[in-house]
Amino acid sequence: MRKIVFASNNAHKLQEVRNKIGSSMEVLSMNEIGCFDDIPETAETFEGNAEIKARWIADKYQLDCFADDSGLCIDTLNGAPGVYSARYAGEGCTFSDNNKKVLLALDGIRERQAQFVTVICLIWKGKSYFFRGEVEGEIIEKLEGTSGFGYDPIFKPKGHPLTYAQMDLNEKNQLSHRAKALQMMSEFLQRQL
Ligand code: IMP
């Protein structure tokens, strides 16, 4: 079976990826190919960061590889936290710190539209391909729900009664930004095999 590396060691993401493309290809994590590097994410776009990670592995190990970069973009904050979503409230901050900072920044503001974005960069036979998944929604006024991670308790997808954190994992994985990007990449890969 053809092998492809996912430039991540996040167990939840790996499971989601294997569910989507696992039967047609063997998906290997960074640890599984013996890579323990902490790859610097220094770009100012999701595309840039995803490509840095995927190129790092493809160049070092000469393997087909893909990487993702995600974040929450809030319209009235000019797209913040964006690529800085993981460390919005500062280095070493928690998910809770980030959610508090967003709620404070939007305190009293009625315009609360936001998008969750995932960009996947795939390096396939040496060439880069990009797949972008987006989910429109809004930031609610207080945390709701306890499942998931990150900004899940404050993000409600458009036309949906529940926040990401009130959905069960299967439901979120059906409609999430990451699922959309993965679906596009999976369809691309099916056409290559
Ligand atoms: P990553 O690039 O997928 O590691 O995501 C960077 C940051 O964006 C995470 O640390 C979270 O704060 C946020 N994020 C990305 N995807 C999600 C999601 O599905 N739910 C909630 N937060 C997310």
Short mmCIF file of C-alpha atoms and ligand atoms in Angstrom, two decimals:
data_model
loop_
_atom_site.label_atom_id
_atom_site.label_comp_id
_atom_site.label_asym_id
_atom_site.label_seq_id
_atom_site.Cartn_x
_atom_site.Cartn_y
_atom_site.Cartn_z
CA MET A 1 0.00 0.00 0.00
CA ARG A 2 1.28 3.50 -0.83
CA LYS A 3 2.56 5.40 2.21
CA ILE A 4 2.00 9.06 3.02
CA VAL A 5 3.19 11.04 6.05
CA PHE A 6 0.92 13.36 8.02
CA ALA A 7 3.22 15.99 9.58
CA SER A 8 1.57 15.80 12.98
CA ASN A 9 1.54 13.69 16.14
CA ASN A 10 -1.90 14.83 17.27
CA ALA A 11 -3.77 11.59 17.99
CA HIS A 12 -7.23 13.09 17.33
CA LYS A 13 -6.21 14.51 13.97
CA LEU A 14 -4.50 11.25 13.00
CA GLN A 15 -7.65 9.31 13.74
CA GLU A 16 -9.76 11.73 11.72
CA VAL A 17 -7.32 11.55 8.78
CA ARG A 18 -7.13 7.75 8.88
CA ASN A 19 -10.94 7.55 8.89
CA LYS A 20 -11.05 9.64 5.72
CA ILE A 21 -8.19 8.23 3.66
CA GLY A 22 -6.89 5.28 5.66
CA SER A 23 -8.21 2.47 3.46
CA SER A 24 -6.53 3.62 0.25
CA MET A 25 -3.18 4.64 1.76
CA GLU A 26 -1.11 4.01 4.86
CA VAL A 27 -0.93 7.26 6.84
CA LEU A 28 2.19 7.58 9.01
CA SER A 29 2.67 10.13 11.79
CA MET A 30 5.93 12.05 12.30
CA ASN A 31 6.91 9.82 15.22
CA GLU A 32 6.29 6.72 13.11
CA ILE A 33 8.94 7.81 10.60
CA GLY A 34 11.34 8.69 13.44
CA CYS A 35 10.93 12.45 13.14
CA PHE A 36 10.84 14.27 16.49
CA ASP A 37 11.61 17.75 15.16
CA ASP A 38 9.78 20.78 16.49
CA ILE A 39 9.08 22.46 13.17
CA PRO A 40 8.92 26.26 13.48
CA GLU A 41 5.65 27.81 12.25
CA THR A 42 6.91 31.23 11.26
CA ALA A 43 4.65 32.18 8.34
CA GLU A 44 1.83 34.74 8.51
CA THR A 45 -0.70 32.67 6.57
CA PHE A 46 -2.24 29.23 7.06
CA GLU A 47 -0.90 28.24 3.62
CA GLY A 48 2.62 29.34 4.58
CA ASN A 49 2.69 27.42 7.86
CA ALA A 50 1.19 24.26 6.36
CA GLU A 51 3.76 24.35 3.56
CA ILE A 52 6.71 24.86 5.94
CA LYS A 53 5.71 21.70 7.86
CA ALA A 54 4.99 19.56 4.78
CA ARG A 55 8.18 20.67 2.96
CA TRP A 56 10.30 19.99 6.04
CA ILE A 57 9.30 16.31 6.04
CA ALA A 58 9.22 15.89 2.24
CA ASP A 59 12.72 17.35 1.85
CA LYS A 60 14.28 15.57 4.81
CA TYR A 61 12.78 12.10 4.20
CA GLN A 62 11.96 12.16 0.46
CA LEU A 63 8.39 11.04 1.18
CA ASP A 64 4.97 12.26 0.07
CA CYS A 65 3.61 14.25 2.94
CA PHE A 66 0.87 16.64 4.04
CA ALA A 67 0.43 19.09 6.90
CA ASP A 68 -2.42 21.24 8.15
CA ASP A 69 -2.69 24.61 9.80
CA SER A 70 -5.92 25.89 11.32
CA GLY A 71 -7.37 28.78 13.21
CA LEU A 72 -10.31 30.99 14.03
CA CYS A 73 -10.74 34.27 12.11
CA ILE A 74 -13.09 36.88 13.57
CA ASP A 75 -14.33 39.57 11.18
CA THR A 76 -14.50 42.52 13.58
CA LEU A 77 -11.00 41.69 14.88
CA ASN A 78 -9.63 41.90 11.32
CA GLY A 79 -9.21 38.14 11.12
CA ALA A 80 -7.58 37.66 14.55
CA PRO A 81 -6.61 35.36 16.17
CA GLY A 82 -5.98 33.72 12.76
CA VAL A 83 -2.57 32.04 12.48
CA TYR A 84 -1.95 32.99 16.12
CA SER A 85 -4.99 31.02 17.37
CA ALA A 86 -2.96 28.59 19.51
CA ARG A 87 -1.13 31.38 21.37
CA TYR A 88 -3.63 34.28 21.17
CA ALA A 89 -3.44 34.99 24.91
CA GLY A 90 0.37 34.62 24.97
CA GLU A 91 3.02 31.88 24.95
CA GLY A 92 2.01 28.95 27.16
CA CYS A 93 -1.62 30.09 27.43
CA THR A 94 -4.52 27.67 27.86
CA PHE A 95 -7.64 27.21 25.70
CA SER A 96 -9.57 28.89 28.49
CA ASP A 97 -7.25 31.95 28.42
CA ASN A 98 -7.82 32.23 24.65
CA ASN A 99 -11.60 31.97 24.95
CA LYS A 100 -11.64 34.62 27.70
CA LYS A 101 -9.56 36.96 25.56
CA VAL A 102 -11.93 36.56 22.59
CA LEU A 103 -15.04 37.14 24.73
CA LEU A 104 -13.46 40.24 26.24
CA ALA A 105 -12.45 41.61 22.83
CA LEU A 106 -16.06 41.16 21.62
CA ASP A 107 -17.71 42.44 24.80
CA GLY A 108 -20.65 44.67 23.80
CA ILE A 109 -20.07 44.07 20.07
CA ARG A 110 -23.02 42.76 18.07
CA GLU A 111 -21.07 41.91 14.90
CA ARG A 112 -19.73 38.46 15.88
CA GLN A 113 -19.25 36.70 12.56
CA ALA A 114 -16.25 34.35 12.33
CA GLN A 115 -14.81 31.52 10.27
CA PHE A 116 -12.87 28.44 11.25
CA VAL A 117 -10.24 27.72 8.60
CA THR A 118 -8.02 24.74 7.84
CA VAL A 119 -5.46 24.71 5.06
CA ILE A 120 -3.78 21.47 4.11
CA CYS A 121 -0.59 21.54 2.07
CA LEU A 122 0.13 18.26 0.30
CA ILE A 123 3.53 17.59 -1.24
CA TRP A 124 2.84 14.96 -3.85
CA LYS A 125 5.65 13.80 -6.14
CA GLY A 126 7.55 16.95 -5.19
CA LYS A 127 4.78 19.45 -6.02
CA SER A 128 2.71 21.47 -3.51
CA TYR A 129 -1.12 21.35 -3.56
CA PHE A 130 -3.39 23.33 -1.21
CA PHE A 131 -6.87 22.48 0.10
CA ARG A 132 -8.82 25.05 2.15
CA GLY A 133 -11.82 24.17 4.31
CA GLU A 134 -13.90 26.92 5.94
CA VAL A 135 -16.92 26.97 8.23
CA GLU A 136 -18.87 30.20 8.72
CA GLY A 137 -20.36 30.89 12.11
CA GLU A 138 -20.55 33.25 15.04
CA ILE A 139 -18.92 33.75 18.41
CA ILE A 140 -21.52 33.38 21.13
CA GLU A 141 -21.49 35.43 24.36
CA LYS A 142 -20.51 32.74 26.84
CA LEU A 143 -19.01 29.27 26.76
CA GLU A 144 -21.43 26.46 25.89
CA GLY A 145 -20.57 22.75 25.81
CA THR A 146 -17.64 20.76 27.14
CA SER A 147 -16.44 18.46 24.37
CA GLY A 148 -13.78 19.16 21.78
CA PHE A 149 -10.95 21.62 22.33
CA GLY A 150 -9.74 25.14 21.68
CA TYR A 151 -12.44 27.62 20.69
CA ASP A 152 -15.14 24.93 20.36
CA PRO A 153 -17.28 26.25 23.31
CA ILE A 154 -17.65 29.74 21.80
CA PHE A 155 -18.16 28.89 18.11
CA LYS A 156 -21.58 28.14 16.65
CA PRO A 157 -21.63 27.18 12.94
CA LYS A 158 -24.14 29.14 10.83
CA GLY A 159 -27.64 27.60 10.77
CA HIS A 160 -26.76 25.19 13.57
CA PRO A 161 -28.29 25.24 17.07
CA LEU A 162 -25.19 23.86 18.82
CA THR A 163 -21.62 25.02 19.38
CA TYR A 164 -18.80 22.72 18.25
CA ALA A 165 -18.36 21.82 21.94
CA GLN A 166 -22.01 20.72 22.26
CA MET A 167 -21.73 18.29 19.34
CA ASP A 168 -20.41 14.79 19.67
CA LEU A 169 -17.12 14.20 17.91
CA ASN A 170 -18.70 12.38 14.95
CA GLU A 171 -21.08 15.24 14.32
CA LYS A 172 -18.30 17.84 14.48
CA ASN A 173 -16.08 15.71 12.24
CA GLN A 174 -18.82 15.59 9.59
CA LEU A 175 -19.02 19.34 9.17
CA SER A 176 -15.79 20.84 10.49
CA HIS A 177 -13.33 23.04 8.59
CA ARG A 178 -10.73 20.28 8.93
CA ALA A 179 -13.17 17.66 7.55
CA LYS A 180 -13.85 19.85 4.50
CA ALA A 181 -10.16 20.33 3.70
CA LEU A 182 -9.50 16.63 4.28
CA GLN A 183 -12.37 15.65 2.00
CA MET A 184 -10.92 17.78 -0.81
CA MET A 185 -7.47 16.26 -0.38
CA SER A 186 -8.91 12.77 -0.18
CA GLU A 187 -10.77 13.26 -3.49
CA PHE A 188 -7.57 14.57 -5.08
CA LEU A 189 -5.60 11.53 -3.85
CA GLN A 190 -8.27 9.10 -5.11
CA ARG A 191 -7.81 10.57 -8.59
CA GLN A 192 -4.02 10.01 -8.36
CA LEU A 193 -4.15 6.33 -7.44
P1 IMP B 1 -3.81 23.69 14.51
O1 IMP B 1 -3.08 24.44 13.46
O2 IMP B 1 -4.79 22.70 13.95
O3 IMP B 1 -2.91 23.08 15.53
O4 IMP B 1 -4.73 24.73 15.28
C1 IMP B 1 -4.21 25.91 15.91
C2 IMP B 1 -5.17 26.41 16.96
O5 IMP B 1 -6.41 26.78 16.35
C3 IMP B 1 -5.54 25.38 18.02
O6 IMP B 1 -4.60 25.39 19.08
C4 IMP B 1 -6.90 25.88 18.48
O7 IMP B 1 -6.75 26.94 19.39
C5 IMP B 1 -7.49 26.44 17.21
N1 IMP B 1 -8.31 25.41 16.53
C6 IMP B 1 -8.02 24.76 15.36
N2 IMP B 1 -8.99 23.88 15.04
C7 IMP B 1 -9.91 23.98 16.02
C8 IMP B 1 -11.15 23.31 16.26
O8 IMP B 1 -11.61 22.42 15.52
N3 IMP B 1 -11.82 23.70 17.36
C9 IMP B 1 -11.37 24.65 18.22
N4 IMP B 1 -10.22 25.29 18.06
C10 IMP B 1 -9.48 24.96 16.96
#
